[in-house]
mmCIF file with all atom_site columns, C-alpha atoms in Angstrom:
data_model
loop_
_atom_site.group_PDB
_atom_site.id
_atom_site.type_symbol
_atom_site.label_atom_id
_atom_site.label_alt_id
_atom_site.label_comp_id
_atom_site.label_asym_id
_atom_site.label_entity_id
_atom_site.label_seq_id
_atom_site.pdbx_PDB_ins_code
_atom_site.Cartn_x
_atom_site.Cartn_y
_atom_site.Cartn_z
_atom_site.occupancy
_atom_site.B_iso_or_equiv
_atom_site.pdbx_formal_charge
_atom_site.auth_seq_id
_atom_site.auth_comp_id
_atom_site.auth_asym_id
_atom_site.auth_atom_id
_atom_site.pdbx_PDB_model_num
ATOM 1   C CA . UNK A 1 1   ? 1.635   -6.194  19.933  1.00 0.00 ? 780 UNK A CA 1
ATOM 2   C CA . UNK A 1 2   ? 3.215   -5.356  16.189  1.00 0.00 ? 781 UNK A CA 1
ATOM 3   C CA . UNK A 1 3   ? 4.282   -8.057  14.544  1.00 0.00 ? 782 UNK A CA 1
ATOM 4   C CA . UNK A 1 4   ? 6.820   -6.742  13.299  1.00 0.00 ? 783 UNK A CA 1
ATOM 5   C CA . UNK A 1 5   ? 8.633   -9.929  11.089  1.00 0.00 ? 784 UNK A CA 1
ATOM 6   C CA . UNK A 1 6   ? 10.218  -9.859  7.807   1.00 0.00 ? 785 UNK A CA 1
ATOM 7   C CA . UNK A 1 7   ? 8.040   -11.137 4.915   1.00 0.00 ? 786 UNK A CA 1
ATOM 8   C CA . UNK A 1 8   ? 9.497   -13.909 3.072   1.00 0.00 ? 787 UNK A CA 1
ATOM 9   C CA . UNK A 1 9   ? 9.954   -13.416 -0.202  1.00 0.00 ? 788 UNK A CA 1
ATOM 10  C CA . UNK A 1 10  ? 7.922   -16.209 -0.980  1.00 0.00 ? 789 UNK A CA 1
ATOM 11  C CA . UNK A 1 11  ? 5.065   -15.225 1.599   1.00 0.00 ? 790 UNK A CA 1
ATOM 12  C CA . UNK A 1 12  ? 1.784   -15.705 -0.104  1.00 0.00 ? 791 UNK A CA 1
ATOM 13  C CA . UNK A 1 13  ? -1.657  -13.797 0.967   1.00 0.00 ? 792 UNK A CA 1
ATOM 14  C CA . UNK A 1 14  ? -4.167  -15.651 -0.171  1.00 0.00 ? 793 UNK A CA 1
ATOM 15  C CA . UNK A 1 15  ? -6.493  -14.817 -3.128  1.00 0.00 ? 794 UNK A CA 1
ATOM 16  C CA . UNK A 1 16  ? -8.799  -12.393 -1.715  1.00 0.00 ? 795 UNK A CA 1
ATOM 17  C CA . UNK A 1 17  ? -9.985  -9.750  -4.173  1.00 0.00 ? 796 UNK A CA 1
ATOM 18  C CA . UNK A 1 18  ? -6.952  -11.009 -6.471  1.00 0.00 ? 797 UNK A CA 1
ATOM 19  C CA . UNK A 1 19  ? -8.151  -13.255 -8.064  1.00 0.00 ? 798 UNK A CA 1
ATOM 20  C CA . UNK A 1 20  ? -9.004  -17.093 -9.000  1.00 0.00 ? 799 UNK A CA 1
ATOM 21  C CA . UNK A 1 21  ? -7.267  -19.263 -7.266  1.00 0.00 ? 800 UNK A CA 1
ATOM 22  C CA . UNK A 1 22  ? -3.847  -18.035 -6.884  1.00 0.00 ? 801 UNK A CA 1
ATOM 23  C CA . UNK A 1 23  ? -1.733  -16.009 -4.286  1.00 0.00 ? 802 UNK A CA 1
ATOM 24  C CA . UNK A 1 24  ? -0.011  -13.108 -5.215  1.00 0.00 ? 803 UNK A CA 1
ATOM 25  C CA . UNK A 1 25  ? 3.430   -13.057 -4.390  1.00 0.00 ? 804 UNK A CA 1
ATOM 26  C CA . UNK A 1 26  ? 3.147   -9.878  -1.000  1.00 0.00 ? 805 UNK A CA 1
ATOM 27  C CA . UNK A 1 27  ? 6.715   -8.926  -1.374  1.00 0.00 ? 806 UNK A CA 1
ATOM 28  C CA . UNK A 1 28  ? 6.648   -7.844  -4.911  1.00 0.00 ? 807 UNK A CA 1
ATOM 29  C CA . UNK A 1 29  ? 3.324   -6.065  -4.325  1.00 0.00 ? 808 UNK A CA 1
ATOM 30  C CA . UNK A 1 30  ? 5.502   -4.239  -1.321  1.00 0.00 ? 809 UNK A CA 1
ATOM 31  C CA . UNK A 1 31  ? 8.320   -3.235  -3.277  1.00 0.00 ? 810 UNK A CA 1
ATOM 32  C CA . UNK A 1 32  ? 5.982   -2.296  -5.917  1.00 0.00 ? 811 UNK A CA 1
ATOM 33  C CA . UNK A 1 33  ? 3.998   -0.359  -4.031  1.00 0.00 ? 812 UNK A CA 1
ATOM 34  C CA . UNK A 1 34  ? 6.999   1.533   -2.048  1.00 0.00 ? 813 UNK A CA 1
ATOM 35  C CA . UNK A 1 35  ? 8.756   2.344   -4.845  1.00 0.00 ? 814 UNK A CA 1
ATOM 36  C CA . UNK A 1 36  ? 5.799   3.970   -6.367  1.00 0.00 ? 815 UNK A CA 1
ATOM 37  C CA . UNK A 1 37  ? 4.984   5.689   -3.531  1.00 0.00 ? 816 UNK A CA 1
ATOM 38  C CA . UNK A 1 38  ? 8.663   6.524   -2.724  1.00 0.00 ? 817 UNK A CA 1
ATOM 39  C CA . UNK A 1 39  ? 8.842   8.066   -6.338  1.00 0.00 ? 818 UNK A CA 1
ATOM 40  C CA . UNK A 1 40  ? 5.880   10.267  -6.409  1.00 0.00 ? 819 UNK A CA 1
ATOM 41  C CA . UNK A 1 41  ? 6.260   11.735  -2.321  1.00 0.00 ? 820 UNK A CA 1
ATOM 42  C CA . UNK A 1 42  ? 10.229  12.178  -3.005  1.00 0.00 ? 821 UNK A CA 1
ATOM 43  C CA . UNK A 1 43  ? 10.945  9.755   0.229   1.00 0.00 ? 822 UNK A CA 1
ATOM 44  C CA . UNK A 1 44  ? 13.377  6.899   0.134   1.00 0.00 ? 823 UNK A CA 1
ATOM 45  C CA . UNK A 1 45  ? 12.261  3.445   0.455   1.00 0.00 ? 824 UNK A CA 1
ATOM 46  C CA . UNK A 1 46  ? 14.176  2.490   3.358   1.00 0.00 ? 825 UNK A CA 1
ATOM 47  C CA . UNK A 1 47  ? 12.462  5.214   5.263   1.00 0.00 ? 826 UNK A CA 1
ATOM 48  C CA . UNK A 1 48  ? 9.305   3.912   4.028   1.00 0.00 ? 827 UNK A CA 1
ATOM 49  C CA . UNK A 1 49  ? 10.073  0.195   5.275   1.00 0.00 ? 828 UNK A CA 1
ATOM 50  C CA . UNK A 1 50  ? 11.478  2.105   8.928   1.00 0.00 ? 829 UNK A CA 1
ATOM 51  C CA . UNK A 1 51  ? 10.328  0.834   12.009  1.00 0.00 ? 830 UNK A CA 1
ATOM 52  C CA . UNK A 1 52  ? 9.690   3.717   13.427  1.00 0.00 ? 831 UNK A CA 1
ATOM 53  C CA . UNK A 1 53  ? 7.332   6.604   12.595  1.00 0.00 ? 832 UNK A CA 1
ATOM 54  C CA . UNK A 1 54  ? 10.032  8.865   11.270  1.00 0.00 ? 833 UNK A CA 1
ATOM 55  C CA . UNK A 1 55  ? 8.761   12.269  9.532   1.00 0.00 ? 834 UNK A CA 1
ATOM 56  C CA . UNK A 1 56  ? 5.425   13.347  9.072   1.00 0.00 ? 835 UNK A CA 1
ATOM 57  C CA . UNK A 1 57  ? 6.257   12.981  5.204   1.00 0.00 ? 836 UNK A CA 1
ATOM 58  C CA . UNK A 1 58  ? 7.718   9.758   5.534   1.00 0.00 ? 837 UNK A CA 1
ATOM 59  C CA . UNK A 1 59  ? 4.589   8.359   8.154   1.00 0.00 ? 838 UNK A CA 1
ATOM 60  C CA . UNK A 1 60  ? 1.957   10.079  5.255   1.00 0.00 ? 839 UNK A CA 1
ATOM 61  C CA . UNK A 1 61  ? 3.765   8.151   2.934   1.00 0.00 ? 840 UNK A CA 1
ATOM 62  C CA . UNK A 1 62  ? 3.983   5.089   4.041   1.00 0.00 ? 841 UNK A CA 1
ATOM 63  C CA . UNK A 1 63  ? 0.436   5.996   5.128   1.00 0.00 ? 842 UNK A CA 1
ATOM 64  C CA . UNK A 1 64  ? -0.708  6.182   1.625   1.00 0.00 ? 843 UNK A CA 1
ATOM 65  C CA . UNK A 1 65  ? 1.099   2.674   0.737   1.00 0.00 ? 844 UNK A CA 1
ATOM 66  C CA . UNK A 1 66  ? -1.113  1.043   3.335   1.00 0.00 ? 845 UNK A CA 1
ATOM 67  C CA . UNK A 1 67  ? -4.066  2.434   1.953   1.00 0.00 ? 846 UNK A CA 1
ATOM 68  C CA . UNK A 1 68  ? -2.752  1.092   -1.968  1.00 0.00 ? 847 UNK A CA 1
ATOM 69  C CA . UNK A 1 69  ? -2.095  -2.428  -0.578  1.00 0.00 ? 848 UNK A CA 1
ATOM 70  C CA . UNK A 1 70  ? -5.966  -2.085  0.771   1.00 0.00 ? 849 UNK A CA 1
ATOM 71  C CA . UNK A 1 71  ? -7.825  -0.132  -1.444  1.00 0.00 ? 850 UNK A CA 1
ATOM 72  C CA . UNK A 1 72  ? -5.955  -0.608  -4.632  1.00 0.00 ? 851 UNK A CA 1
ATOM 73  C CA . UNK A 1 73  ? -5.385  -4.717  -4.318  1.00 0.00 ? 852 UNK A CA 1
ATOM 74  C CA . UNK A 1 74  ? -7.771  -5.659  -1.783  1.00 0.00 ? 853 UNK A CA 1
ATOM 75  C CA . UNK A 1 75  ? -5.995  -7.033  0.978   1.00 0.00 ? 854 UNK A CA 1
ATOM 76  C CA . UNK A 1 76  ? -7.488  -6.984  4.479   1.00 0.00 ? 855 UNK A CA 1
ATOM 77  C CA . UNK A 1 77  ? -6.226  -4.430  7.562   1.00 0.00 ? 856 UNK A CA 1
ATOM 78  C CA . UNK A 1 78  ? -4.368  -7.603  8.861   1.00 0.00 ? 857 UNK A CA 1
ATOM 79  C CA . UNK A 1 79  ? -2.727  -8.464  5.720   1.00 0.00 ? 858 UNK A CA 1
ATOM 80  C CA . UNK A 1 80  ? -1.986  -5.262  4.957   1.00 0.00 ? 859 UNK A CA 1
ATOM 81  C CA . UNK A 1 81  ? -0.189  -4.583  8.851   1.00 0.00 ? 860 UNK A CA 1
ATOM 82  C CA . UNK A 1 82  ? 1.909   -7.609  8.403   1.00 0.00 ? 861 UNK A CA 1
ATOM 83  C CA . UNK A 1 83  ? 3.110   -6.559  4.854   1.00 0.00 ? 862 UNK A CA 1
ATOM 84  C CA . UNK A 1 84  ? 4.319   -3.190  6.190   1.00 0.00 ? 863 UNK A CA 1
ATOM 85  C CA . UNK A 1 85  ? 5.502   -4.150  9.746   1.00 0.00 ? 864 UNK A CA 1
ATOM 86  C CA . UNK A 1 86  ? 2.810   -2.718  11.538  1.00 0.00 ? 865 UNK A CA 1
ATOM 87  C CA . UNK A 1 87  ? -0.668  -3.609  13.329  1.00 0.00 ? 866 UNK A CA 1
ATOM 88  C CA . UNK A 1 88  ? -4.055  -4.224  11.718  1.00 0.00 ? 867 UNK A CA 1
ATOM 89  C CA . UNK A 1 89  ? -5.282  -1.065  13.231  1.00 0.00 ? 868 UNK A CA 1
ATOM 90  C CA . UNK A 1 90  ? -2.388  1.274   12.279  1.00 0.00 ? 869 UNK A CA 1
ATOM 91  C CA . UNK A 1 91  ? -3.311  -0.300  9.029   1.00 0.00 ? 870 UNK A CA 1
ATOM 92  C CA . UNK A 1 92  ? -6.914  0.909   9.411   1.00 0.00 ? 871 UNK A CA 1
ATOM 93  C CA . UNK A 1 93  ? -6.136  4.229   11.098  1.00 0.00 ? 872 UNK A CA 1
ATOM 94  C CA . UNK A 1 94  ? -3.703  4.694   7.914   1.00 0.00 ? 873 UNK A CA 1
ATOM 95  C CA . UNK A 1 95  ? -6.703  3.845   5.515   1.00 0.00 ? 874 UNK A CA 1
ATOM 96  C CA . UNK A 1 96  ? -9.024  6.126   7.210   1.00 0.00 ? 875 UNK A CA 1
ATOM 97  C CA . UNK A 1 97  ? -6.752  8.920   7.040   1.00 0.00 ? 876 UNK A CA 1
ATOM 98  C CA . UNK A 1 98  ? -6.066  9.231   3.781   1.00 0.00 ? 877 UNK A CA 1
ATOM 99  C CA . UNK A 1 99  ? -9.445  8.376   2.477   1.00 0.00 ? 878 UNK A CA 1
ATOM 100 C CA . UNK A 1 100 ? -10.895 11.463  4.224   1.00 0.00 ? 879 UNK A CA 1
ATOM 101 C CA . UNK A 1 101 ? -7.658  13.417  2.622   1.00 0.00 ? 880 UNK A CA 1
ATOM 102 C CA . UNK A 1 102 ? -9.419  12.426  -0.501  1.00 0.00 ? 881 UNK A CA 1
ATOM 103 C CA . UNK A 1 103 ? -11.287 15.463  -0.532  1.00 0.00 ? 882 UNK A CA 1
ATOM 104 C CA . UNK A 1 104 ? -8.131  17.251  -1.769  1.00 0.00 ? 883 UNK A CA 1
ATOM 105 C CA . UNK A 1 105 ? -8.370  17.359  -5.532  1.00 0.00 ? 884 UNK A CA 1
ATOM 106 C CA . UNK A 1 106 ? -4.727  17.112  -5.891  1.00 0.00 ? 885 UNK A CA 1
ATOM 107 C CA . UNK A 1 107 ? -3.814  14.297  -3.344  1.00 0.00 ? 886 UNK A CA 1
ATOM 108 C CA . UNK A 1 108 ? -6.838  12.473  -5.153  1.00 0.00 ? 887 UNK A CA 1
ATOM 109 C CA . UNK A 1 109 ? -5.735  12.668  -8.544  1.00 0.00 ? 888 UNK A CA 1
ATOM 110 C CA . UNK A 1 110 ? -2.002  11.507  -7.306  1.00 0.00 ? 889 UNK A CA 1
ATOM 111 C CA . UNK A 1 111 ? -3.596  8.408   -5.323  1.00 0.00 ? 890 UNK A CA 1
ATOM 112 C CA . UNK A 1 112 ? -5.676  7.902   -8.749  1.00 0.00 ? 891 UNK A CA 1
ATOM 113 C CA . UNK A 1 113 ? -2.268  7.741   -11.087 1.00 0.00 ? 892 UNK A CA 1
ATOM 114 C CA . UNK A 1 114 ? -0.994  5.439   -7.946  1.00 0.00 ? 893 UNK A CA 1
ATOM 115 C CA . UNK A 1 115 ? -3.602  3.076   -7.848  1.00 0.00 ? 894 UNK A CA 1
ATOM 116 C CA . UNK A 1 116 ? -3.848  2.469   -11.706 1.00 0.00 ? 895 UNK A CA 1
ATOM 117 C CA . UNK A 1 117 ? 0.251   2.116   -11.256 1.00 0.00 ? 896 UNK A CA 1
ATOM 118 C CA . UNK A 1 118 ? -0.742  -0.639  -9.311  1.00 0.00 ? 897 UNK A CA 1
ATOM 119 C CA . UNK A 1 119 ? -3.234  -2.003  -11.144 1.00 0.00 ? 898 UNK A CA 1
ATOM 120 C CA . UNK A 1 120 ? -0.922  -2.045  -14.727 1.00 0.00 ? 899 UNK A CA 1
ATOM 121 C CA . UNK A 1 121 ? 1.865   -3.627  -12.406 1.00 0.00 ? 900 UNK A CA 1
ATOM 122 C CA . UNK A 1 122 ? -0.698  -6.472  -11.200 1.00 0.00 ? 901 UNK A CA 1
ATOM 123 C CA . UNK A 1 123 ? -2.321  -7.106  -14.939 1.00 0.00 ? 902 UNK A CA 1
ATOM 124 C CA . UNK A 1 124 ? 1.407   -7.349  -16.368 1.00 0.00 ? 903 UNK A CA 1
ATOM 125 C CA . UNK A 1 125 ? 1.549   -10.670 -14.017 1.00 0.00 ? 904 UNK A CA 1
ATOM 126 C CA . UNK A 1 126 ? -1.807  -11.817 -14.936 1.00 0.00 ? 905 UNK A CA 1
ATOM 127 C CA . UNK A 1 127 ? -3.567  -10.602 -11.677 1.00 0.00 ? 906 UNK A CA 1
ATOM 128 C CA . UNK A 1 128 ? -7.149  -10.536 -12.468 1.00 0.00 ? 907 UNK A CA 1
ATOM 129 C CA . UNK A 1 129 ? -9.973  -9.702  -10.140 1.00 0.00 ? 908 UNK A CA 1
ATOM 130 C CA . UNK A 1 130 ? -8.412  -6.108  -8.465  1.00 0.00 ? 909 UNK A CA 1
ATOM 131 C CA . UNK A 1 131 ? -11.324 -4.770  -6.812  1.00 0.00 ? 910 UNK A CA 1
ATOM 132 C CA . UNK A 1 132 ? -12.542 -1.578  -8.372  1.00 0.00 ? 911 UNK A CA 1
ATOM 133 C CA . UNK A 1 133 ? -11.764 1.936   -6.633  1.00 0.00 ? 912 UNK A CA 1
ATOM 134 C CA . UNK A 1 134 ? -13.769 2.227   -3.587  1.00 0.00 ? 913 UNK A CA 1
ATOM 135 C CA . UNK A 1 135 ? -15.844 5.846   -3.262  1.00 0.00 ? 914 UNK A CA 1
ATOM 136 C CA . UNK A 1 136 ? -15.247 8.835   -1.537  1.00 0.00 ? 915 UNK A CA 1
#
């Protein structure tokens, strides 16, 4: 079963590909993350943080901020479910998805200009250690 629990604001995932010893704060990663995926798909951020599937524009959305939280900042398929309501292996099935959508030069280049988004927004709070980008 989902576990489907707020994040405290305070929640800490610990440092995985992050970095050296700290935790990164996982809510401002979250908002981070949905607000610059909710920006570039044109889908609000409370449909993004739904509990329910919603749209096919809105689930591909909040698809693609899975896959950011993963690929982009490391964290693993559990981390990731918790941080977006959902289970590891929606989490997975999410990350799966759009990497094979990778093959579409323009969703790739937008999930490029999203990732380095996330990457500036990490190094601004001295966040060292992001994993590079994976391949496709």
């Amino acid at each position: 079963m989902c576990d489907r629990n707020e994040v405290e604001p305070s929640a800490r995932v610990p440092t995985g590909n992050w970095g050296r010893g700290e935790g990164i704060n996982t809510m401002a990663l979250q908002r981070h993350i949905e607000k610059s995926v909710s920006h570039a798909f044109r889908v609000p951020e409370t449909e993004l943080r739904a509990r329910t599937r919603r749209r096919a524009q809105t689930a591909f959305a909040r698809q693609v901020a899975m896959y950011l939280a993963h690929v982009g900042c490391g964290l693993s398929y559990s981390e990731v479910g918790r941080l977006f309501g959902r289970d590891r292996t929606t989490a997975a099935h999410a990350c799966k998805l759009i990497e094979d959508r990778r093959d579409d030069p323009d969703l790739d280049l937008s999930l490029d200009h999203l990732e380095q988004a996330v990457r500036r927004w990490a190094s601004r709070r001295n966040v060292s250690g992001l994993p590079g980008r994976l391949s496709h």
